[in-house]
């Protein structure tokens, strides 16, 4: 039975992925901030077939607590095979431009906190896969969300390094790059059109990548690999004239 | 967020609505507090007309409230959040079915892509209405959040008036957060099915009378057949079969999807007449029994994603009425004659005899009698003229139309059909409304049609 740890377990993508693990009868350890939400998610996973579901309430921006959290998960599950780091916020770019506190908060939630978790996990994992949710926003800085994008871009390099570090031990690290996902996190964004994916669709890709240990960078749905390739290749002289 | 992509299934209207999407039940209260306009809960958008729309006001999309809460494998009592769909329940029940016993929803409409909240709010019925009643007959309790911030646990024995108003209450009494449902114990998820071709309405009545030991009955009817062929169709009856190996797989995704709106000329009287005649002839003259998964019997259209696009960009109206047992022998032929004469119906025409088990719901649609449901591509005035004629026949027969399917019935015909609507209106949450509700509660001249 797979032993799975999920940080940020109440996010829509995390829940959808956890349901796939639950259906396989996995043993699951969930971490999130809100006790009531966490319990709703845990009850759902228990019904959907999880062999066991454990929960711990924690604020993941408190990085001093990370080593203890990882140790608690390891001890509870008697080892860790699969990890999904899924917490994050789609902060307010304008606020981060005005207020350095907001900038620091965005960087902490979306970069420092997952980076610190990776550091805490690295010595503990003996095999298996760590998946970290990044974003296509991290592939190129854009005026509309470069704070969030920079945090996710930093996470991209950091994850690459941890993947390199753990390769000899047989631990795979996957950076998940979702495009537009129709979740409560993006509720304030106008939707429609073929680019918007359901969290269930993204979860299937993540679940498969976590079983296989790769690819190193997972674009989901797949077409984002090609969209982002083009966006990265647009020369700056042209890019700066766009409103993206 | 103001959106124009929240539509009902008929796609005739394209209103602008502010949409919020709570991730957890605990988020709904803040949304209600923060809304400056009226609100309406929205699920899968399988209502056809305007009963799930709230033009120039707000919708609360509850689809993220899709968690299972508890299931008792001994009693079949299932508790879920209101955004859980019947498809998800079926998938779950398939996964937990055991050799000696399976569980199945007590009542299911013709699509499994409806939320539990929507099934309660429309008090849906299925092919077993004659034996099982409505969805609301199997709701053990529900939790309802009102705009004043209070949560009400409603059941047949607690807050009974609010329970009665909320079942079939069209989402107007508050937000249903969760519900406790009684599943039914069945020998297996497989069905024993018979399709029987019938020549006229007398034969339909005869088949109904002969089918007492069949749990599920429904008939497709060739709505364009006229004269001696009036009312011909195919009668389908089914019941749960004994265990036949592992349960049929639950299908969650579409095999095919309508990629585009079909152009308007594709469905015309000639093509539909030809299709219906061929379809009728395809059914064997002598009944043949077969064993089937529940999917094609219960949800034939769910196999094609977005099948509503077959009616083109202008959308379509579904017309569903029920007429009481005593007037049905005259009203049903009159309705079918009017449709055939106008040469407007489509291939989806369904006849079903409804039973007499009352629902707890105040505004519940079914009554003992016969219900007719069919699709009409939206062709503007010609379509509205015909539907108004059908309303007149239904009203004269003492029948009523189904709010979940409706987008155009007059306030007068609605109010005559649902005599207790004023009692119901007392339970409507002051901050809730819908396009449908505003339309059918508008004052009308009661002398005009009585």
XYZ file of C-alpha atoms in Angstrom:
694
model
C 0.000 0.000 0.000
C 1.328 3.318 -1.022
C 2.233 5.796 1.706
C 1.348 9.289 0.566
C 1.925 12.689 2.177
C 0.090 15.739 0.853
C 0.914 19.296 1.907
C -1.805 21.827 1.179
C -4.328 18.985 1.109
C -7.432 21.170 0.865
C -6.517 22.686 -2.507
C -8.693 21.510 -5.383
C -5.822 19.841 -7.256
C -4.576 18.137 -4.100
C -8.035 16.803 -3.285
C -8.561 15.446 -6.776
C -5.143 13.749 -6.715
C -5.711 12.370 -3.227
C -8.947 10.747 -4.419
C -6.966 8.759 -6.988
C -4.593 7.535 -4.289
C -7.554 6.757 -2.021
C -9.186 4.628 -4.727
C -6.009 2.527 -4.742
C -6.271 1.955 -1.011
C -3.317 4.153 -0.106
C -2.329 5.244 3.389
C -2.498 9.010 3.388
C -1.144 11.788 5.612
C -2.693 15.214 5.019
C -1.435 18.618 6.088
C -3.433 21.823 5.783
C -4.211 24.990 7.694
C -7.930 24.703 8.393
C -9.054 21.877 10.676
C -12.682 21.812 9.556
C -11.797 21.675 5.853
C -9.125 19.096 6.488
C -11.615 16.837 8.246
C -14.095 17.134 5.356
C -11.362 16.099 2.912
C -10.209 13.237 5.145
C -13.740 11.839 5.566
C -14.213 11.912 1.807
C -10.934 10.043 1.209
C -11.763 7.417 3.828
C -15.036 6.685 2.072
C -13.326 6.567 -1.295
C -11.158 3.661 -0.270
C -8.092 5.003 1.523
C -6.737 2.376 3.929
C -6.091 5.114 6.450
C -6.102 8.908 6.479
C -4.203 10.958 9.053
C -4.455 14.705 9.372
C -2.330 17.425 10.882
C -3.226 21.073 11.036
C -0.241 23.302 10.284
C 0.585 26.676 8.804
C 3.138 25.783 6.169
C 4.604 29.284 6.139
C 6.029 28.435 9.575
C 9.180 26.853 8.228
C 10.662 26.140 11.653
C 7.986 23.486 11.947
C 8.806 21.634 8.708
C 11.308 19.109 10.041
C 8.900 18.120 12.797
C 6.000 17.773 10.328
C 8.009 15.554 8.006
C 9.150 13.409 10.914
C 5.570 13.082 12.135
C 4.435 11.963 8.675
C 7.312 9.493 8.392
C 6.630 8.017 11.803
C 2.862 7.815 11.252
C 3.117 6.079 7.889
C 6.303 4.185 8.753
C 8.113 5.710 5.792
C 7.122 7.961 2.906
C 6.931 6.968 -0.738
C 4.925 9.700 -2.425
C 4.769 13.375 -1.580
C 2.679 16.097 -3.149
C 3.473 19.692 -2.215
C 0.375 21.560 -3.322
C -0.081 24.649 -1.196
C 0.115 28.084 -2.726
C -1.722 31.348 -3.276
C -2.487 33.247 -6.426
C -1.614 36.558 -4.766
C -2.590 40.021 -5.816
C 0.115 41.385 -8.126
C -0.917 45.013 -7.627
C -0.758 44.641 -3.865
C 2.731 43.136 -4.100
C 3.823 46.108 -6.197
C 2.677 48.555 -3.503
C 3.455 46.663 -0.331
C 6.757 44.887 0.418
C 5.020 42.873 3.144
C 2.667 41.401 0.552
C 5.638 40.678 -1.724
C 7.412 38.843 1.071
C 4.249 36.925 1.927
C 3.784 35.750 -1.669
C 7.418 34.677 -1.895
C 7.175 32.864 1.422
C 4.025 30.946 0.550
C 4.896 30.070 -3.030
C 8.680 29.687 -2.927
C 10.349 29.613 0.492
C 7.820 27.330 2.117
C 7.838 24.568 -0.535
C 11.643 24.931 -0.801
C 11.997 24.437 2.921
C 9.726 21.400 2.796
C 11.896 19.901 0.056
C 14.944 20.409 2.269
C 13.209 18.680 5.128
C 12.065 15.792 2.946
C 15.336 15.221 1.122
C 17.183 13.345 3.878
C 14.108 11.328 4.881
C 13.067 9.826 1.554
C 14.630 6.491 0.670
C 12.798 5.992 -2.614
C 9.666 7.218 -4.378
C 8.549 10.526 -5.802
C 8.124 14.081 -4.633
C 5.835 16.192 -6.800
C 5.754 19.953 -6.380
C 3.090 22.128 -7.968
C 4.684 24.974 -9.883
C 2.975 26.991 -12.586
C 3.399 27.930 -16.214
C 3.558 31.466 -14.828
C 7.106 30.570 -13.718
C 8.305 30.077 -17.288
C 8.481 33.734 -18.203
C 7.958 36.906 -16.193
C 4.923 38.890 -17.269
C 3.672 42.247 -16.031
C 0.368 40.836 -14.816
C 1.762 38.284 -12.328
C 5.550 38.271 -12.116
C 5.590 38.056 -8.327
C 3.727 34.757 -8.352
C 5.671 33.819 -11.489
C 9.054 34.547 -9.892
C 8.183 32.418 -6.862
C 7.168 29.529 -9.110
C 10.194 30.130 -11.349
C 12.473 29.966 -8.344
C 10.785 26.752 -7.338
C 11.551 25.378 -10.777
C 15.308 25.780 -10.322
C 15.174 24.645 -6.723
C 13.247 21.506 -7.628
C 15.699 20.790 -10.438
C 18.519 20.922 -7.905
C 16.798 18.645 -5.415
C 16.016 16.205 -8.233
C 19.725 16.171 -9.071
C 20.671 15.739 -5.431
C 18.318 12.792 -4.867
C 18.824 11.033 -8.199
C 21.504 8.676 -6.887
C 19.153 7.568 -4.118
C 16.343 6.680 -6.498
C 14.054 9.477 -5.400
C 12.388 11.325 -8.254
C 11.319 14.928 -8.051
C 8.643 16.193 -10.437
C 7.753 19.821 -11.030
C 4.094 19.982 -12.021
C 3.314 22.861 -14.365
C -0.464 23.234 -14.613
C -1.943 25.738 -17.019
C -5.336 27.273 -16.308
C -7.212 25.071 -13.862
C -10.847 25.675 -13.035
C -10.645 25.764 -9.238
C -11.923 28.001 -6.456
C -8.390 29.545 -6.438
C -9.013 30.883 -9.940
C -12.696 31.709 -9.329
C -12.025 35.392 -9.884
C -10.619 34.767 -13.370
C -12.917 34.756 -16.409
C -13.107 31.225 -17.758
C -14.180 29.564 -20.917
C -12.323 28.320 -23.917
C -10.389 25.128 -24.471
C -7.401 26.056 -22.290
C -9.248 25.645 -18.996
C -8.858 22.221 -17.436
C -10.752 20.566 -14.605
C -8.736 19.677 -11.493
C -9.632 15.999 -12.114
C -7.852 16.133 -15.463
C -4.727 17.642 -13.913
C -4.892 15.164 -11.046
C -4.785 12.182 -13.426
C -1.547 13.502 -14.929
C -0.023 14.145 -11.509
C -1.042 10.733 -10.214
C 0.533 9.020 -13.205
C 3.733 11.062 -12.964
C 4.005 10.272 -9.254
C 3.749 6.565 -10.015
C 6.363 6.738 -12.759
C 8.696 9.229 -11.100
C 8.658 11.575 -14.033
C 8.939 13.534 -16.211
C 11.153 16.079 -14.460
C 8.769 18.796 -15.590
C 5.166 17.798 -16.121
C 3.057 20.179 -18.185
C -0.626 19.473 -17.617
C -2.665 19.299 -19.740
C 0.082 18.339 -22.196
C -0.414 21.194 -24.665
C 1.011 23.717 -22.204
C 4.484 22.389 -22.993
C 4.105 23.768 -26.498
C 2.292 26.952 -25.528
C 5.035 27.799 -23.031
C 7.772 26.890 -25.485
C 6.395 29.516 -27.822
C 5.939 32.062 -25.046
C 9.542 31.550 -23.910
C 10.810 31.940 -27.469
C 9.040 35.201 -28.271
C 11.834 37.827 -28.537
C 11.781 40.461 -25.831
C 11.369 43.257 -28.354
C 8.004 41.764 -29.299
C 7.052 40.419 -25.855
C 7.292 43.839 -24.211
C 4.608 45.183 -26.540
C 2.086 42.566 -25.456
C -0.438 43.011 -22.665
C -0.084 39.486 -21.239
C -17.105 37.671 -11.300
C -19.701 38.512 -13.956
C -20.006 35.644 -16.391
C -22.095 34.859 -19.420
C -21.119 31.202 -19.741
C -23.453 29.793 -17.090
C -26.311 28.424 -19.155
C -29.173 26.048 -18.639
C -29.366 22.845 -20.686
C -31.710 24.288 -23.336
C -29.283 27.140 -24.092
C -32.009 29.518 -25.239
C -31.024 32.226 -22.748
C -27.544 33.707 -22.256
C -27.840 35.831 -19.120
C -25.104 37.741 -17.316
C -24.681 36.551 -13.755
C -22.198 37.080 -10.953
C -20.774 33.684 -10.057
C -19.028 32.594 -6.876
C -17.704 29.138 -6.221
C -17.317 28.046 -2.602
C -14.625 25.417 -2.062
C -16.044 24.247 1.258
C -19.446 24.338 2.933
C -18.054 26.813 5.464
C -17.491 29.380 2.686
C -21.142 29.740 1.728
C -22.235 31.935 4.628
C -19.691 34.638 3.728
C -20.873 34.577 0.116
C -24.480 35.094 1.216
C -23.432 37.946 3.486
C -21.414 39.596 0.748
C -23.939 39.438 -2.074
C -25.680 42.668 -2.929
C -28.114 41.048 -5.348
C -30.339 38.004 -5.042
C -28.588 34.638 -5.228
C -29.455 31.169 -6.541
C -27.505 27.926 -6.074
C -26.301 26.357 -9.338
C -25.194 22.763 -9.869
C -24.703 20.973 -13.181
C -27.040 23.212 -15.173
C -29.242 20.307 -16.305
C -32.444 22.257 -15.822
C -33.616 23.197 -19.298
C -35.122 26.648 -19.065
C -34.636 29.469 -16.587
C -35.229 27.797 -13.218
C -31.457 27.458 -12.638
C -30.659 30.962 -13.894
C -30.660 34.310 -12.117
C -30.198 36.959 -14.787
C -28.438 40.179 -13.708
C -28.035 38.747 -10.221
C -25.869 36.053 -8.626
C -25.287 32.306 -8.806
C -23.491 30.184 -6.226
C -21.808 27.346 -8.100
C -21.788 24.441 -5.632
C -19.919 21.886 -7.732
C -16.784 22.043 -5.585
C -18.876 20.895 -2.609
C -18.523 17.333 -3.798
C -17.332 15.341 -0.826
C -18.739 12.136 0.542
C -19.397 12.448 4.271
C -20.544 9.044 5.490
C -21.964 5.742 4.260
C -23.405 2.916 6.307
C -22.945 -0.305 4.371
C -25.484 -2.068 6.567
C -28.362 0.375 6.159
C -27.497 2.038 2.838
C -27.698 5.522 4.341
C -25.407 7.894 2.455
C -24.501 11.427 3.502
C -22.960 13.725 0.911
C -22.293 17.367 0.232
C -24.886 18.911 -2.068
C -22.550 19.264 -5.069
C -21.931 15.518 -5.349
C -23.417 14.193 -8.582
C -25.388 10.996 -9.074
C -22.532 9.911 -11.374
C -20.136 10.150 -8.438
C -22.573 8.295 -6.190
C -22.925 5.510 -8.769
C -19.159 5.265 -9.116
C -18.886 5.025 -5.356
C -21.664 2.445 -5.003
C -20.057 0.355 -7.742
C -16.761 0.423 -5.853
C -18.329 -0.713 -2.560
C -20.833 -3.224 -3.958
C -20.500 -6.677 -2.446
C -21.393 -10.125 -3.768
C -24.377 -10.491 -1.492
C -25.686 -6.947 -1.792
C -25.363 -3.815 -3.885
C -26.763 -0.349 -3.263
C -28.369 1.849 -5.879
C -29.948 5.339 -5.824
C -33.614 4.940 -4.900
C -34.637 7.376 -7.632
C -32.666 8.594 -10.609
C -33.621 10.978 -13.430
C -32.645 10.454 -17.077
C -29.172 11.865 -16.581
C -26.701 11.057 -13.840
C -24.931 14.389 -14.314
C -27.070 16.167 -11.734
C -26.045 17.214 -8.256
C -27.809 15.933 -5.174
C -28.768 19.517 -4.344
C -30.319 19.903 -7.792
C -32.115 16.556 -7.550
C -33.698 17.706 -4.285
C -34.465 21.238 -5.478
C -36.300 19.836 -8.506
C -37.613 16.757 -6.697
C -36.692 14.689 -9.749
C -38.418 11.445 -10.601
C -37.362 8.451 -12.623
C -38.530 5.353 -14.392
C -39.698 3.904 -11.082
C -41.986 6.751 -10.046
C -44.969 4.376 -10.070
C -43.352 2.344 -7.277
C -40.800 4.609 -5.598
C -42.142 8.152 -5.869
C -39.759 11.080 -6.168
C -36.188 11.769 -5.107
C -37.624 13.680 -2.145
C -39.285 10.516 -0.841
C -35.817 9.145 -0.071
C -34.209 12.201 1.530
C -33.821 11.407 5.221
C -32.601 14.883 6.094
C -30.854 17.899 4.637
C -28.891 20.840 5.921
C -30.043 24.192 4.611
C -28.225 27.511 4.988
C -30.412 30.616 4.865
C -29.251 34.148 4.073
C -29.760 35.185 7.712
C -26.821 32.914 8.550
C -28.884 30.186 10.212
C -28.410 26.525 9.328
C -31.460 24.287 9.475
C -31.469 20.536 9.784
C -34.680 19.601 7.984
C -36.296 16.180 7.798
C -39.743 14.574 7.746
C -39.818 15.014 11.530
C -37.834 18.225 12.076
C -38.444 21.684 10.588
C -40.998 19.894 8.485
C -42.400 22.960 6.727
C -38.970 24.051 5.529
C -38.243 20.458 4.506
C -41.440 20.353 2.434
C -40.652 23.695 0.824
C -37.049 22.808 0.033
C -37.915 19.536 -1.717
C -38.919 20.702 -5.143
C -38.198 24.236 -3.938
C -36.105 25.171 -6.984
C -33.188 26.364 -4.861
C -35.223 29.267 -3.537
C -35.389 28.375 0.151
C -31.633 28.619 0.853
C -28.471 26.748 -0.047
C -28.678 22.996 0.511
C -25.266 22.195 2.016
C -25.560 18.443 2.482
C -28.117 15.673 2.506
C -28.647 12.237 3.989
C -30.110 9.856 1.405
C -31.509 6.355 1.635
C -29.974 4.093 -1.023
C -31.894 0.999 -2.019
C -30.626 -2.532 -1.687
C -30.555 -4.400 -5.007
C -29.413 -7.907 -5.944
C -26.956 -6.461 -8.463
C -26.223 -3.419 -10.570
C -27.216 -5.374 -13.692
C -30.648 -4.984 -15.195
C -32.995 -7.356 -16.918
C -34.559 -5.330 -19.754
C -37.347 -5.742 -22.311
C -38.079 -3.453 -25.264
C -41.582 -3.837 -26.714
C -42.877 -2.046 -29.789
C -46.444 -0.788 -29.442
C -48.890 0.469 -32.076
C -50.965 3.043 -30.240
C -51.845 4.574 -26.873
C -54.234 1.787 -25.954
C -51.339 -0.639 -26.288
C -49.213 1.661 -24.107
C -51.864 1.509 -21.373
C -52.083 -2.257 -21.715
C -48.298 -2.620 -21.337
C -48.328 -0.441 -18.231
C -51.016 -2.616 -16.697
C -49.080 -5.775 -17.530
C -45.823 -4.490 -16.051
C -46.654 -4.488 -12.356
C -43.640 -6.617 -11.482
C -41.207 -4.423 -13.426
C -39.584 -1.785 -11.298
C -38.701 0.600 -14.115
C -40.953 1.494 -17.041
C -40.796 4.206 -19.672
C -41.794 4.605 -23.297
C -40.283 6.392 -26.222
C -42.950 7.689 -28.538
C -42.887 8.714 -32.183
C -44.261 12.202 -31.710
C -44.666 12.797 -35.460
C -46.791 9.713 -36.159
C -50.401 10.606 -36.966
C -53.812 9.059 -37.512
C -54.029 5.382 -36.563
C -50.341 5.396 -35.673
C -50.776 8.175 -33.137
C -48.899 7.377 -29.928
C -46.954 4.423 -31.289
C -43.616 3.820 -29.664
C -41.300 1.506 -27.812
C -42.033 0.473 -24.249
C -38.998 -0.330 -22.112
C -39.269 -2.117 -18.799
C -36.440 -3.183 -16.532
C -35.688 -4.638 -13.130
C -32.564 -5.482 -11.206
C -31.210 -8.882 -12.167
C -29.535 -11.390 -9.918
C -25.812 -11.219 -9.529
C -23.888 -11.745 -12.772
C -20.222 -11.585 -11.913
C -18.520 -8.290 -11.187
C -20.595 -5.110 -11.354
C -20.730 -3.174 -14.616
C -18.071 -0.467 -14.775
C -19.157 3.028 -13.827
C -18.623 5.405 -16.722
C -17.525 8.846 -15.657
C -16.335 10.352 -18.888
C -18.000 10.669 -22.246
C -17.142 8.297 -25.033
C -18.093 10.971 -27.536
C -18.902 14.630 -27.332
C -20.768 16.976 -29.652
C -17.867 19.132 -30.823
C -19.980 21.895 -32.362
C -23.519 23.215 -32.583
C -25.311 21.374 -35.352
C -26.535 23.794 -38.050
C -30.234 24.625 -37.725
C -31.309 22.940 -40.971
C -29.998 19.532 -39.921
C -33.041 18.815 -37.796
C -36.116 19.390 -39.877
C -39.515 17.728 -39.964
C -38.455 15.381 -42.757
C -35.253 14.160 -41.118
C -36.920 13.733 -37.722
C -39.922 11.931 -39.219
C -37.611 9.567 -41.071
C -35.484 8.966 -38.000
C -38.496 8.263 -35.790
C -40.045 5.840 -38.275
C -36.769 3.955 -38.641
C -36.160 3.921 -34.918
C -39.635 2.522 -34.269
C -39.149 -0.195 -36.884
C -35.771 -1.160 -35.469
C -37.383 -2.461 -32.268
C -38.362 -6.126 -32.580
C -42.072 -6.948 -32.944
C -41.863 -9.676 -30.337
C -40.331 -8.543 -27.041
C -36.785 -9.690 -26.442
C -35.289 -9.863 -23.001
C -31.679 -8.864 -22.453
C -29.301 -8.179 -19.607
C -27.712 -4.769 -19.533
C -25.631 -2.440 -17.475
C -27.771 0.263 -15.920
C -25.987 2.944 -17.949
C -27.687 2.626 -21.366
C -31.084 1.933 -19.781
C -31.055 4.808 -17.317
C -28.841 7.338 -19.032
C -28.842 6.750 -22.801
C -27.935 10.348 -23.590
C -25.127 10.613 -21.077
C -22.934 8.648 -23.471
C -22.720 11.744 -25.672
C -21.264 14.782 -23.953
C -23.091 18.048 -24.643
C -25.794 16.341 -26.687
C -27.831 19.517 -26.297
C -25.683 21.073 -29.042
C -27.510 18.907 -31.553
C -30.246 21.546 -31.531
C -27.964 24.278 -32.800
C -26.866 27.615 -31.453
C -30.431 28.861 -30.809
C -30.961 26.104 -28.301
C -34.165 24.215 -27.636
C -37.139 23.975 -25.325
C -38.104 20.856 -23.549
C -41.780 20.522 -22.816
C -42.799 18.278 -19.959
C -46.279 18.181 -18.544
C -48.270 15.776 -16.438
C -52.009 15.231 -16.750
C -54.124 13.408 -14.164
C -55.218 9.812 -14.693
C -58.844 10.704 -15.399
C -58.138 13.239 -18.133
C -55.053 11.568 -19.634
C -56.989 9.384 -22.143
C -58.136 12.545 -23.892
C -55.325 14.964 -23.127
C -52.400 12.800 -24.280
C -53.822 12.196 -27.796
C -54.697 15.887 -27.996
C -51.123 16.854 -27.121
C -49.635 14.360 -29.591
C -52.012 15.471 -32.337
C -51.076 19.119 -31.843
C -47.366 18.262 -32.042
C -47.704 16.018 -35.088
C -49.868 18.601 -36.871
C -47.274 21.303 -36.240
C -44.530 18.912 -37.429
C -42.196 20.282 -34.797
C -41.268 17.589 -32.337
C -37.911 15.942 -32.078
C -36.753 12.376 -31.561
C -36.687 12.609 -27.809
C -40.271 12.090 -26.755
C -41.014 10.187 -23.605
C -44.258 8.882 -22.131
C -44.424 7.629 -18.580
C -47.204 6.697 -16.201
C -46.691 8.303 -12.805
C -47.833 6.667 -9.599
C -49.802 8.047 -6.701
C -47.140 8.101 -3.987
C -47.091 11.708 -2.760
C -43.797 13.528 -2.353
C -43.127 15.577 0.766
C -42.364 18.498 -1.554
C -44.855 21.375 -1.696
C -43.929 22.328 -5.249
C -43.245 18.815 -6.452
C -44.151 18.242 -10.084
C -45.453 14.652 -10.326
C -49.066 13.649 -9.795
C -50.825 10.366 -10.493
C -51.313 10.363 -14.240
C -49.307 10.435 -17.434
C -46.315 12.602 -18.200
C -45.143 13.536 -21.666
C -41.704 15.061 -22.275
C -40.203 16.132 -25.543
C -37.719 18.464 -27.158
C -38.462 21.303 -29.550
C -35.622 23.046 -31.359
C -36.005 26.777 -30.788
C -37.579 28.151 -33.975
C -38.884 31.325 -32.432
C -42.559 32.284 -32.743
C -43.702 29.007 -34.339
C -42.302 27.067 -31.402
C -43.835 29.394 -28.816
C -47.249 29.209 -30.533
C -47.226 25.439 -30.378
C -46.050 25.344 -26.769
C -48.818 27.753 -25.793
C -51.348 25.418 -27.433
C -49.905 22.535 -25.442
C -50.189 24.614 -22.258
C -53.866 25.168 -22.971
C -54.486 21.416 -23.391
C -52.520 20.654 -20.220
C -54.352 23.317 -18.222
C -57.767 22.197 -19.458
C -56.914 18.675 -18.353
C -56.001 19.872 -14.859
C -52.316 19.151 -15.420
C -49.167 21.177 -14.909
C -45.766 21.764 -16.441
C -42.413 20.815 -14.940
C -40.462 23.880 -13.720
C -37.127 22.093 -14.232
C -37.872 21.866 -17.939
C -39.605 25.171 -18.429
C -38.449 28.516 -19.794
C -41.631 30.136 -21.028
C -44.874 29.061 -19.363
C -47.161 31.932 -18.375
C -47.495 33.018 -14.758
C -51.172 32.098 -14.946
C -50.579 28.551 -16.120
C -47.869 28.038 -13.508
C -50.044 29.364 -10.707
C -53.056 27.302 -11.782
C -50.878 24.199 -12.024
C -49.296 24.647 -8.598
C -52.215 25.800 -6.478
C -50.164 25.984 -3.274
C -47.469 28.223 -4.736
C -48.407 31.048 -2.363
C -47.867 28.794 0.663
C -44.538 27.833 -0.819
C -43.620 31.477 -1.450
C -43.705 32.127 2.289
C -40.660 29.869 2.673
C -38.615 31.476 -0.083
C -35.489 33.052 1.369
C -35.760 36.850 0.946
C -32.323 36.998 -0.674
C -32.951 34.197 -3.141
C -34.546 34.420 -6.545
C -34.354 33.040 -10.065
C -35.307 34.164 -13.541
C -38.042 31.508 -13.452
C -39.422 32.629 -10.119
C -39.649 36.283 -11.116
C -41.435 35.265 -14.300
C -44.033 32.888 -12.859
C -44.894 34.992 -9.808
C -45.656 38.047 -11.870
C -49.285 39.119 -11.458
C -51.670 37.961 -14.175
C -55.309 38.422 -15.102
C -56.919 35.373 -13.498
C -60.129 35.857 -15.478
C -58.398 35.479 -18.857
C -58.380 31.709 -18.928
C -60.820 30.424 -16.338
